[in-house]
Amino acid sequence: MPRTTLRPEKFARIAIAFSFVVAIFSGCAKSQPLKPPPSIYASAEDVELNFRDRTFVLGDNNEIAEVRPLDWRKDKFLKLPFWFGVNILVPGVMAPKEGDFYVISEATLEKPLDAPGEWMIEAGSSLVKQETVFVTTRTNYLGTGKILPTIVQYMGKREFKRPDGKTVQIPVLREVSLPMKWTLGGHIPKDYARYST
């Protein structure tokens, strides 16, 4: 039987066809879902362990809240996002998720609500503030005024009726930490709400 040899041109065509078939089948294989990058923010476990019902120190970063317990060295912090509210169009700021932890800063107690320990506050950035329900767990506020920064957990929204009859959904934040330790020297200014714990 005569031996057949492949000419280089024919061999090249077969190799290209084989490569094409392999590429098609490899494209059909299930690709592994991409894992989200690790979060830069403290885990729920870290927050609960280090800040539940405790005061804390807030760093100087005005983009990401750097928080530490009082007994940590001064250069060690955990990071949490600041609370900017819901439906806020700020570049790089993610929409809040229920159960996540935030630091409220620049917030003001407006009025107590009917349930004990619940307040309507104005919270958000220095430019945009939204009505928000603030549920205290250990801090007993004695009147209105600014709130020292506090670590909170976003609990979702609650429905309220306005005086004009319109129904609105207002975000609810539950207190996790005690108010921040005042570190600026002197007494806490009078425009901050007085409280007991």
PDB file of C-alpha atoms in Angstrom:
ATOM      1  CA  MET A   1       0.000   0.000   0.000  1.00  0.00           C
ATOM      2  CA  PRO A   2       1.472   3.344  -0.960  1.00  0.00           C
ATOM      3  CA  ARG A   3       2.385   5.657   1.901  1.00  0.00           C
ATOM      4  CA  THR A   4       0.678   9.058   1.788  1.00  0.00           C
ATOM      5  CA  THR A   5       2.393  12.154   2.969  1.00  0.00           C
ATOM      6  CA  LEU A   6       0.758  15.434   3.875  1.00  0.00           C
ATOM      7  CA  ARG A   7       1.869  18.419   2.033  1.00  0.00           C
ATOM      8  CA  PRO A   8       2.736  21.410   4.243  1.00  0.00           C
ATOM      9  CA  GLU A   9      -0.232  23.402   2.866  1.00  0.00           C
ATOM     10  CA  LYS A  10      -2.691  20.614   3.677  1.00  0.00           C
ATOM     11  CA  PHE A  11      -1.159  20.076   7.146  1.00  0.00           C
ATOM     12  CA  ALA A  12      -1.489  23.794   7.875  1.00  0.00           C
ATOM     13  CA  ARG A  13      -5.187  23.750   6.850  1.00  0.00           C
ATOM     14  CA  ILE A  14      -5.896  20.748   9.106  1.00  0.00           C
ATOM     15  CA  ALA A  15      -4.064  22.390  12.038  1.00  0.00           C
ATOM     16  CA  ILE A  16      -6.064  25.620  11.576  1.00  0.00           C
ATOM     17  CA  ALA A  17      -9.348  23.687  11.373  1.00  0.00           C
ATOM     18  CA  PHE A  18      -8.466  21.712  14.530  1.00  0.00           C
ATOM     19  CA  SER A  19      -7.592  24.947  16.373  1.00  0.00           C
ATOM     20  CA  PHE A  20     -10.909  26.442  15.283  1.00  0.00           C
ATOM     21  CA  VAL A  21     -12.863  23.422  16.616  1.00  0.00           C
ATOM     22  CA  VAL A  22     -10.984  23.531  19.939  1.00  0.00           C
ATOM     23  CA  ALA A  23     -11.704  27.273  20.262  1.00  0.00           C
ATOM     24  CA  ILE A  24     -15.428  26.727  19.642  1.00  0.00           C
ATOM     25  CA  PHE A  25     -15.701  23.966  22.252  1.00  0.00           C
ATOM     26  CA  SER A  26     -13.653  25.821  24.836  1.00  0.00           C
ATOM     27  CA  GLY A  27     -15.941  28.828  24.378  1.00  0.00           C
ATOM     28  CA  CYS A  28     -18.945  26.644  25.175  1.00  0.00           C
ATOM     29  CA  ALA A  29     -17.472  25.422  28.448  1.00  0.00           C
ATOM     30  CA  LYS A  30     -18.896  26.991  31.598  1.00  0.00           C
ATOM     31  CA  SER A  31     -16.781  29.867  32.735  1.00  0.00           C
ATOM     32  CA  GLN A  32     -16.233  30.339  36.446  1.00  0.00           C
ATOM     33  CA  PRO A  33     -18.086  33.344  37.864  1.00  0.00           C
ATOM     34  CA  LEU A  34     -15.785  36.166  38.800  1.00  0.00           C
ATOM     35  CA  LYS A  35     -15.394  36.663  42.523  1.00  0.00           C
ATOM     36  CA  PRO A  36     -16.054  40.213  43.670  1.00  0.00           C
ATOM     37  CA  PRO A  37     -12.920  41.969  44.872  1.00  0.00           C
ATOM     38  CA  PRO A  38     -12.465  41.900  48.648  1.00  0.00           C
ATOM     39  CA  SER A  39     -14.188  44.790  50.396  1.00  0.00           C
ATOM     40  CA  ILE A  40     -12.108  47.571  51.862  1.00  0.00           C
ATOM     41  CA  TYR A  41     -14.687  47.932  54.625  1.00  0.00           C
ATOM     42  CA  ALA A  42     -14.780  46.189  57.997  1.00  0.00           C
ATOM     43  CA  SER A  43     -16.777  42.960  58.176  1.00  0.00           C
ATOM     44  CA  ALA A  44     -19.991  42.702  60.190  1.00  0.00           C
ATOM     45  CA  GLU A  45     -18.101  40.515  62.656  1.00  0.00           C
ATOM     46  CA  ASP A  46     -15.409  43.185  63.149  1.00  0.00           C
ATOM     47  CA  VAL A  47     -18.039  45.871  63.718  1.00  0.00           C
ATOM     48  CA  GLU A  48     -20.001  43.798  66.230  1.00  0.00           C
ATOM     49  CA  LEU A  49     -16.868  42.696  68.074  1.00  0.00           C
ATOM     50  CA  ASN A  50     -15.213  46.107  68.336  1.00  0.00           C
ATOM     51  CA  PHE A  51     -18.010  48.696  68.378  1.00  0.00           C
ATOM     52  CA  ARG A  52     -21.331  47.265  69.622  1.00  0.00           C
ATOM     53  CA  ASP A  53     -22.458  49.531  72.516  1.00  0.00           C
ATOM     54  CA  ARG A  54     -18.985  51.093  72.734  1.00  0.00           C
ATOM     55  CA  THR A  55     -17.633  54.520  71.959  1.00  0.00           C
ATOM     56  CA  PHE A  56     -14.914  54.933  69.330  1.00  0.00           C
ATOM     57  CA  VAL A  57     -12.475  57.359  67.744  1.00  0.00           C
ATOM     58  CA  LEU A  58     -13.118  58.704  64.235  1.00  0.00           C
ATOM     59  CA  GLY A  59     -10.121  59.525  62.015  1.00  0.00           C
ATOM     60  CA  ASP A  60      -9.642  62.618  59.854  1.00  0.00           C
ATOM     61  CA  ASN A  61     -10.465  61.049  56.472  1.00  0.00           C
ATOM     62  CA  ASN A  62     -13.569  62.780  55.072  1.00  0.00           C
ATOM     63  CA  GLU A  63     -14.152  60.246  52.266  1.00  0.00           C
ATOM     64  CA  ILE A  64     -14.060  56.947  54.197  1.00  0.00           C
ATOM     65  CA  ALA A  65     -14.792  56.701  57.910  1.00  0.00           C
ATOM     66  CA  GLU A  66     -11.726  55.402  59.733  1.00  0.00           C
ATOM     67  CA  VAL A  67     -12.850  54.074  63.112  1.00  0.00           C
ATOM     68  CA  ARG A  68     -11.003  52.474  66.013  1.00  0.00           C
ATOM     69  CA  PRO A  69     -11.808  51.381  69.550  1.00  0.00           C
ATOM     70  CA  LEU A  70     -10.316  53.560  72.291  1.00  0.00           C
ATOM     71  CA  ASP A  71      -7.712  50.935  73.247  1.00  0.00           C
ATOM     72  CA  TRP A  72      -6.192  50.556  69.752  1.00  0.00           C
ATOM     73  CA  ARG A  73      -2.979  52.344  68.812  1.00  0.00           C
ATOM     74  CA  LYS A  74      -3.499  55.644  67.004  1.00  0.00           C
ATOM     75  CA  ASP A  75      -2.420  54.472  63.541  1.00  0.00           C
ATOM     76  CA  LYS A  76      -4.708  51.391  63.399  1.00  0.00           C
ATOM     77  CA  PHE A  77      -8.239  51.806  62.001  1.00  0.00           C
ATOM     78  CA  LEU A  78     -11.074  49.856  60.430  1.00  0.00           C
ATOM     79  CA  LYS A  79     -12.900  51.466  57.518  1.00  0.00           C
ATOM     80  CA  LEU A  80     -16.633  52.007  57.067  1.00  0.00           C
ATOM     81  CA  PRO A  81     -18.575  54.048  54.521  1.00  0.00           C
ATOM     82  CA  PHE A  82     -20.215  57.293  55.589  1.00  0.00           C
ATOM     83  CA  TRP A  83     -24.010  57.420  55.392  1.00  0.00           C
ATOM     84  CA  PHE A  84     -25.025  59.685  52.505  1.00  0.00           C
ATOM     85  CA  GLY A  85     -28.684  58.640  52.337  1.00  0.00           C
ATOM     86  CA  VAL A  86     -30.627  56.809  49.646  1.00  0.00           C
ATOM     87  CA  ASN A  87     -31.028  57.789  45.994  1.00  0.00           C
ATOM     88  CA  ILE A  88     -27.920  59.945  46.219  1.00  0.00           C
ATOM     89  CA  LEU A  89     -26.024  60.382  42.975  1.00  0.00           C
ATOM     90  CA  VAL A  90     -22.481  60.735  44.229  1.00  0.00           C
ATOM     91  CA  PRO A  91     -19.657  59.309  42.079  1.00  0.00           C
ATOM     92  CA  GLY A  92     -18.107  56.262  43.726  1.00  0.00           C
ATOM     93  CA  VAL A  93     -20.823  55.958  46.387  1.00  0.00           C
ATOM     94  CA  MET A  94     -22.777  52.711  46.291  1.00  0.00           C
ATOM     95  CA  ALA A  95     -26.489  52.555  47.079  1.00  0.00           C
ATOM     96  CA  PRO A  96     -26.953  51.461  50.704  1.00  0.00           C
ATOM     97  CA  LYS A  97     -27.754  47.796  51.356  1.00  0.00           C
ATOM     98  CA  GLU A  98     -29.917  46.551  54.206  1.00  0.00           C
ATOM     99  CA  GLY A  99     -27.818  45.169  57.025  1.00  0.00           C
ATOM    100  CA  ASP A 100     -24.673  47.093  56.090  1.00  0.00           C
ATOM    101  CA  PHE A 101     -22.893  49.331  58.575  1.00  0.00           C
ATOM    102  CA  TYR A 102     -22.247  53.054  58.136  1.00  0.00           C
ATOM    103  CA  VAL A 103     -21.057  56.071  60.099  1.00  0.00           C
ATOM    104  CA  ILE A 104     -23.471  58.964  60.387  1.00  0.00           C
ATOM    105  CA  SER A 105     -21.769  62.310  60.560  1.00  0.00           C
ATOM    106  CA  GLU A 106     -23.176  65.778  59.983  1.00  0.00           C
ATOM    107  CA  ALA A 107     -26.561  64.597  61.314  1.00  0.00           C
ATOM    108  CA  THR A 108     -29.084  66.505  63.421  1.00  0.00           C
ATOM    109  CA  LEU A 109     -31.874  65.266  65.699  1.00  0.00           C
ATOM    110  CA  GLU A 110     -35.050  66.996  64.525  1.00  0.00           C
ATOM    111  CA  LYS A 111     -37.851  65.532  66.658  1.00  0.00           C
ATOM    112  CA  PRO A 112     -38.662  62.421  68.699  1.00  0.00           C
ATOM    113  CA  LEU A 113     -41.099  59.929  67.169  1.00  0.00           C
ATOM    114  CA  ASP A 114     -43.880  58.119  69.041  1.00  0.00           C
ATOM    115  CA  ALA A 115     -41.851  54.981  69.868  1.00  0.00           C
ATOM    116  CA  PRO A 116     -39.273  55.365  72.670  1.00  0.00           C
ATOM    117  CA  GLY A 117     -35.727  55.842  71.362  1.00  0.00           C
ATOM    118  CA  GLU A 118     -36.825  56.766  67.839  1.00  0.00           C
ATOM    119  CA  TRP A 119     -36.005  60.111  66.288  1.00  0.00           C
ATOM    120  CA  MET A 120     -36.475  61.802  62.945  1.00  0.00           C
ATOM    121  CA  ILE A 121     -33.075  63.134  61.941  1.00  0.00           C
ATOM    122  CA  GLU A 122     -31.570  64.980  59.001  1.00  0.00           C
ATOM    123  CA  ALA A 123     -28.593  62.932  57.812  1.00  0.00           C
ATOM    124  CA  GLY A 124     -26.309  62.760  54.808  1.00  0.00           C
ATOM    125  CA  SER A 125     -23.504  64.864  53.466  1.00  0.00           C
ATOM    126  CA  SER A 126     -22.790  68.489  54.342  1.00  0.00           C
ATOM    127  CA  LEU A 127     -24.486  69.452  51.045  1.00  0.00           C
ATOM    128  CA  VAL A 128     -27.521  67.132  50.924  1.00  0.00           C
ATOM    129  CA  LYS A 129     -29.433  65.903  53.942  1.00  0.00           C
ATOM    130  CA  GLN A 130     -32.444  63.576  53.984  1.00  0.00           C
ATOM    131  CA  GLU A 131     -35.029  62.736  56.601  1.00  0.00           C
ATOM    132  CA  THR A 132     -34.023  59.482  58.259  1.00  0.00           C
ATOM    133  CA  VAL A 133     -35.386  57.490  61.188  1.00  0.00           C
ATOM    134  CA  PHE A 134     -32.727  56.972  63.864  1.00  0.00           C
ATOM    135  CA  VAL A 135     -33.391  54.169  66.358  1.00  0.00           C
ATOM    136  CA  THR A 136     -31.244  54.372  69.484  1.00  0.00           C
ATOM    137  CA  THR A 137     -30.364  51.268  71.469  1.00  0.00           C
ATOM    138  CA  ARG A 138     -28.254  52.548  74.386  1.00  0.00           C
ATOM    139  CA  THR A 139     -28.056  56.319  73.996  1.00  0.00           C
ATOM    140  CA  ASN A 140     -30.806  58.402  75.573  1.00  0.00           C
ATOM    141  CA  TYR A 141     -30.914  61.783  73.839  1.00  0.00           C
ATOM    142  CA  LEU A 142     -32.305  64.540  76.032  1.00  0.00           C
ATOM    143  CA  GLY A 143     -33.184  67.017  73.289  1.00  0.00           C
ATOM    144  CA  THR A 144     -32.560  68.097  69.711  1.00  0.00           C
ATOM    145  CA  GLY A 145     -29.263  69.203  68.165  1.00  0.00           C
ATOM    146  CA  LYS A 146     -26.323  67.796  66.254  1.00  0.00           C
ATOM    147  CA  ILE A 147     -25.341  64.160  66.782  1.00  0.00           C
ATOM    148  CA  LEU A 148     -21.785  63.082  67.426  1.00  0.00           C
ATOM    149  CA  PRO A 149     -20.736  60.593  64.710  1.00  0.00           C
ATOM    150  CA  THR A 150     -22.202  57.172  65.397  1.00  0.00           C
ATOM    151  CA  ILE A 151     -21.870  53.739  63.789  1.00  0.00           C
ATOM    152  CA  VAL A 152     -25.275  52.563  62.565  1.00  0.00           C
ATOM    153  CA  GLN A 153     -26.841  49.703  60.617  1.00  0.00           C
ATOM    154  CA  TYR A 154     -29.199  50.350  57.696  1.00  0.00           C
ATOM    155  CA  MET A 155     -32.479  48.526  58.383  1.00  0.00           C
ATOM    156  CA  GLY A 156     -34.426  49.377  55.210  1.00  0.00           C
ATOM    157  CA  LYS A 157     -37.270  51.861  54.778  1.00  0.00           C
ATOM    158  CA  ARG A 158     -40.426  52.675  56.705  1.00  0.00           C
ATOM    159  CA  GLU A 159     -43.592  54.189  55.315  1.00  0.00           C
ATOM    160  CA  PHE A 160     -44.773  57.555  56.651  1.00  0.00           C
ATOM    161  CA  LYS A 161     -47.713  59.777  55.787  1.00  0.00           C
ATOM    162  CA  ARG A 162     -46.997  63.448  55.332  1.00  0.00           C
ATOM    163  CA  PRO A 163     -49.477  66.114  56.520  1.00  0.00           C
ATOM    164  CA  ASP A 164     -50.642  66.500  52.883  1.00  0.00           C
ATOM    165  CA  GLY A 165     -51.582  62.781  52.806  1.00  0.00           C
ATOM    166  CA  LYS A 166     -48.707  61.751  50.552  1.00  0.00           C
ATOM    167  CA  THR A 167     -46.964  58.469  51.502  1.00  0.00           C
ATOM    168  CA  VAL A 168     -43.151  58.463  51.606  1.00  0.00           C
ATOM    169  CA  GLN A 169     -40.513  55.812  52.289  1.00  0.00           C
ATOM    170  CA  ILE A 170     -37.897  56.966  54.802  1.00  0.00           C
ATOM    171  CA  PRO A 171     -34.672  55.052  55.554  1.00  0.00           C
ATOM    172  CA  VAL A 172     -34.183  53.605  59.034  1.00  0.00           C
ATOM    173  CA  LEU A 173     -30.813  53.494  60.810  1.00  0.00           C
ATOM    174  CA  ARG A 174     -30.262  51.597  64.061  1.00  0.00           C
ATOM    175  CA  GLU A 175     -27.572  52.697  66.495  1.00  0.00           C
ATOM    176  CA  VAL A 176     -24.715  50.185  66.851  1.00  0.00           C
ATOM    177  CA  SER A 177     -22.010  52.113  68.720  1.00  0.00           C
ATOM    178  CA  LEU A 178     -22.239  54.758  71.372  1.00  0.00           C
ATOM    179  CA  PRO A 179     -21.518  58.296  70.116  1.00  0.00           C
ATOM    180  CA  MET A 180     -17.933  59.031  69.094  1.00  0.00           C
ATOM    181  CA  LYS A 181     -15.489  60.135  71.773  1.00  0.00           C
ATOM    182  CA  TRP A 182     -14.984  63.901  71.545  1.00  0.00           C
ATOM    183  CA  THR A 183     -11.294  64.367  70.656  1.00  0.00           C
ATOM    184  CA  LEU A 184     -11.128  68.042  69.677  1.00  0.00           C
ATOM    185  CA  GLY A 185     -10.320  69.381  73.130  1.00  0.00           C
ATOM    186  CA  GLY A 186     -12.550  71.261  75.539  1.00  0.00           C
ATOM    187  CA  HIS A 187     -16.205  70.461  76.081  1.00  0.00           C
ATOM    188  CA  ILE A 188     -18.633  69.251  73.419  1.00  0.00           C
ATOM    189  CA  PRO A 189     -20.181  72.421  71.881  1.00  0.00           C
ATOM    190  CA  LYS A 190     -23.677  73.415  73.005  1.00  0.00           C
ATOM    191  CA  ASP A 191     -25.237  72.865  69.570  1.00  0.00           C
ATOM    192  CA  TYR A 192     -24.724  69.090  70.008  1.00  0.00           C
ATOM    193  CA  ALA A 193     -27.606  67.151  71.563  1.00  0.00           C
ATOM    194  CA  ARG A 194     -27.045  66.166  75.181  1.00  0.00           C
ATOM    195  CA  TYR A 195     -27.412  62.499  76.021  1.00  0.00           C
ATOM    196  CA  SER A 196     -26.939  59.847  78.662  1.00  0.00           C
ATOM    197  CA  THR A 197     -26.050  56.173  78.251  1.00  0.00           C
TER     198      THR A 197
END
